[in-house]
Amino acid sequence: MKKRSERFWQGVVIAAAVLSPLFLVAAAQNKAPSLPQGNAKAGKAIFDQNCSLCHFPNQTTTKIGPGLKGLFKNKTLPVSHKPTTVANVLHQVLNGNPSAKPMPMPAFKSKFSKKDLANLIAYLKTL
Ligand code: HEC
């Protein structure tokens, strides 16, 4: 017959073994792709050319997509309500949303370099 404390520690070890990969996966998903240092001024030019058609930078009112004023100051994103992380914003920019209403948001995956993305994020953080 095993001692009670031995069982307890076995339980702890098994729980740790089961849970730790889950934590690693969660940590990996939260991690933003590594980007070079961004320049907000260069990012503004990218925004003006590619995003301002559908997004106001200085209001939260919807144009075609949601106004992005205060984007990174809010805990959650305006439409999906996912947490406001660089990774989630990049995901939206890279993949767009083909089923967005009233008009799909285009994917910018093939359009922006890493440097462009870093500049854009730096600008979005100033809104
Ligand atoms: C043709 C219009 C259009 C363009 C251009 C556009 N978007 Fe959007 N965007 C939308 C629409 C519509 C939505 C809301 C719908 C959705 O994602 O369901 C949206 C949503 C978003 C959101 C909120 C996502 C969320 O999860 O709540 C962010 C952030 C965003 N866009 C950033 C950008 C940036 C940055 C650019 C430029 C690189 C850009 N968009 C270009 C139409 C556009």
Coordinates of C-alpha atoms and ligand atoms in Angstrom, one line a residue:
M1 CA 0.0 0.0 0.0
K2 CA 1.4 3.4 -1.0
K3 CA 1.7 6.2 1.4
R4 CA -0.7 9.0 1.0
S5 CA 2.0 11.6 0.5
E6 CA 3.6 9.5 -2.2
R7 CA 0.3 9.5 -4.1
F8 CA 0.0 13.2 -3.7
W9 CA 3.4 13.8 -5.3
Q10 CA 2.6 11.4 -8.1
G11 CA -0.5 13.4 -8.7
V12 CA 1.5 16.7 -8.8
V13 CA 4.0 15.2 -11.3
I14 CA 1.3 13.9 -13.6
A15 CA -0.7 17.2 -13.5
A16 CA 2.5 19.1 -14.3
A17 CA 3.3 16.8 -17.2
V18 CA -0.2 17.1 -18.6
L19 CA -0.5 20.9 -18.2
S20 CA 2.9 22.2 -19.1
P21 CA 2.6 21.6 -22.9
L22 CA -0.7 23.5 -22.7
F23 CA 1.1 26.5 -21.1
L24 CA 3.8 26.3 -23.8
V25 CA 1.3 26.4 -26.6
A26 CA -0.5 29.3 -25.0
A27 CA 2.8 31.2 -24.6
A28 CA 3.7 30.5 -28.2
Q29 CA 0.4 31.7 -29.5
N30 CA 0.7 34.9 -27.6
K31 CA 4.2 35.6 -28.8
A32 CA 4.3 38.2 -31.6
P33 CA 6.5 37.4 -34.6
S34 CA 9.7 39.3 -34.1
L35 CA 9.8 42.6 -35.9
P36 CA 12.5 45.1 -36.3
Q37 CA 12.2 48.5 -34.5
G38 CA 9.4 50.4 -36.1
N39 CA 9.2 54.1 -37.2
A40 CA 5.8 55.6 -36.5
K41 CA 6.2 58.4 -39.1
A42 CA 6.9 55.8 -41.9
G43 CA 4.0 53.8 -40.5
K44 CA 1.7 56.8 -41.0
A45 CA 2.5 56.9 -44.7
I46 CA 1.6 53.2 -45.0
F47 CA -1.6 53.7 -43.1
D48 CA -2.6 56.6 -45.3
Q49 CA -2.0 54.6 -48.4
N50 CA -3.5 51.3 -47.4
C51 CA -5.9 51.6 -44.4
S52 CA -7.4 55.1 -44.3
L53 CA -9.8 54.3 -47.1
C54 CA -11.7 52.1 -44.6
H55 CA -10.4 53.2 -41.1
F56 CA -10.3 56.6 -39.4
P57 CA -7.1 57.0 -37.4
N58 CA -8.5 59.8 -35.2
Q59 CA -12.0 58.6 -34.3
T60 CA -13.7 55.4 -33.2
T61 CA -16.6 55.9 -35.6
T62 CA -16.9 53.2 -38.3
K63 CA -16.0 54.3 -41.8
I64 CA -16.1 51.0 -43.6
G65 CA -14.1 49.2 -40.8
P66 CA -14.0 50.4 -37.2
G67 CA -12.3 53.7 -36.3
L68 CA -8.8 52.8 -34.9
K69 CA -8.3 55.7 -32.5
G70 CA -7.0 54.3 -29.2
L71 CA -6.5 50.8 -30.8
F72 CA -3.6 49.8 -28.5
K73 CA -5.0 51.6 -25.5
N74 CA -8.0 49.4 -25.4
K75 CA -7.8 45.9 -23.9
T76 CA -9.7 44.3 -26.7
L77 CA -10.0 44.8 -30.5
P78 CA -13.1 46.7 -31.7
V79 CA -14.8 44.0 -33.8
S80 CA -13.5 40.6 -32.8
H81 CA -13.0 41.5 -29.1
K82 CA -9.8 39.5 -29.1
P83 CA -7.1 40.8 -26.8
T84 CA -5.2 43.8 -28.2
T85 CA -1.8 42.2 -28.8
V86 CA 0.7 42.9 -31.6
A87 CA 0.1 39.3 -32.7
N88 CA -3.6 39.7 -33.1
V89 CA -3.4 43.0 -34.9
L90 CA -0.7 41.5 -37.3
H91 CA -3.0 38.6 -37.8
Q92 CA -5.8 40.9 -39.0
V93 CA -3.5 42.9 -41.2
L94 CA -1.7 39.9 -42.8
N95 CA -4.9 37.9 -43.4
G96 CA -7.6 40.5 -43.6
N97 CA -11.1 39.2 -43.1
P98 CA -12.8 38.0 -46.3
S99 CA -16.2 37.7 -44.6
A100 CA -16.1 41.2 -43.0
K101 CA -19.2 43.4 -43.3
P102 CA -20.0 45.6 -45.2
M103 CA -16.9 44.8 -47.3
P104 CA -14.1 42.4 -46.9
M105 CA -10.9 43.6 -45.4
P106 CA -8.1 42.7 -47.8
A107 CA -5.1 40.6 -46.7
F108 CA -1.8 42.5 -46.8
K109 CA 0.4 39.4 -46.5
S110 CA 2.1 39.7 -49.8
K111 CA 2.2 43.5 -49.8
F112 CA 4.2 44.5 -46.7
S113 CA 7.8 43.7 -45.7
K114 CA 8.7 43.0 -42.1
K115 CA 9.9 46.6 -41.9
D116 CA 6.6 47.9 -43.2
L117 CA 4.7 45.9 -40.6
A118 CA 7.0 47.2 -37.8
N119 CA 6.5 50.8 -39.0
L120 CA 2.7 50.3 -39.2
I121 CA 2.5 48.8 -35.7
A122 CA 4.6 51.6 -34.3
Y123 CA 2.1 54.1 -35.9
L124 CA -1.0 52.2 -34.7
K125 CA 0.4 52.4 -31.1
T126 CA 0.4 56.2 -31.3
L127 CA -3.4 56.4 -32.2
Ligands
HEC1 C1 -11.5 47.7 -47.9 C2 -11.6 48.2 -46.5 C3 -10.5 47.9 -45.5 C4 -9.1 48.2 -45.6 C5 -8.4 48.8 -46.8 C6 -8.5 47.9 -44.3 N1 -9.5 47.4 -43.5 FE1 -9.2 46.9 -41.5 N2 -11.2 46.3 -41.4 C7 -12.1 46.5 -42.4 C8 -13.4 46.0 -41.9 C9 -14.7 46.0 -42.7 C10 -13.2 45.5 -40.6 C11 -14.2 45.0 -39.6 C12 -14.5 43.7 -39.8 C13 -13.9 42.4 -39.4 O1 -12.7 42.2 -39.3 O2 -14.8 41.6 -39.1 C14 -11.8 45.8 -40.3 C15 -11.2 45.5 -39.1 C16 -9.9 45.9 -38.7 C17 -9.4 45.8 -37.4 C18 -10.1 45.3 -36.2 C19 -10.0 43.8 -36.1 C20 -10.7 43.2 -34.9 O3 -10.3 42.1 -34.6 O4 -11.5 43.8 -34.3 C21 -8.1 46.3 -37.4 C22 -7.1 46.4 -36.3 C23 -7.8 46.7 -38.8 N3 -9.0 46.4 -39.6 C24 -6.7 47.3 -39.2 C25 -6.4 47.6 -40.6 C26 -5.1 48.1 -41.0 C27 -3.9 48.4 -40.2 C28 -5.3 48.3 -42.4 C29 -4.2 48.8 -43.4 C30 -3.0 48.0 -43.4 C31 -6.7 47.9 -42.7 N4 -7.3 47.5 -41.6 C32 -7.2 48.0 -44.0 C33 -11.9 47.0 -43.7 C34 -10.7 47.4 -44.2

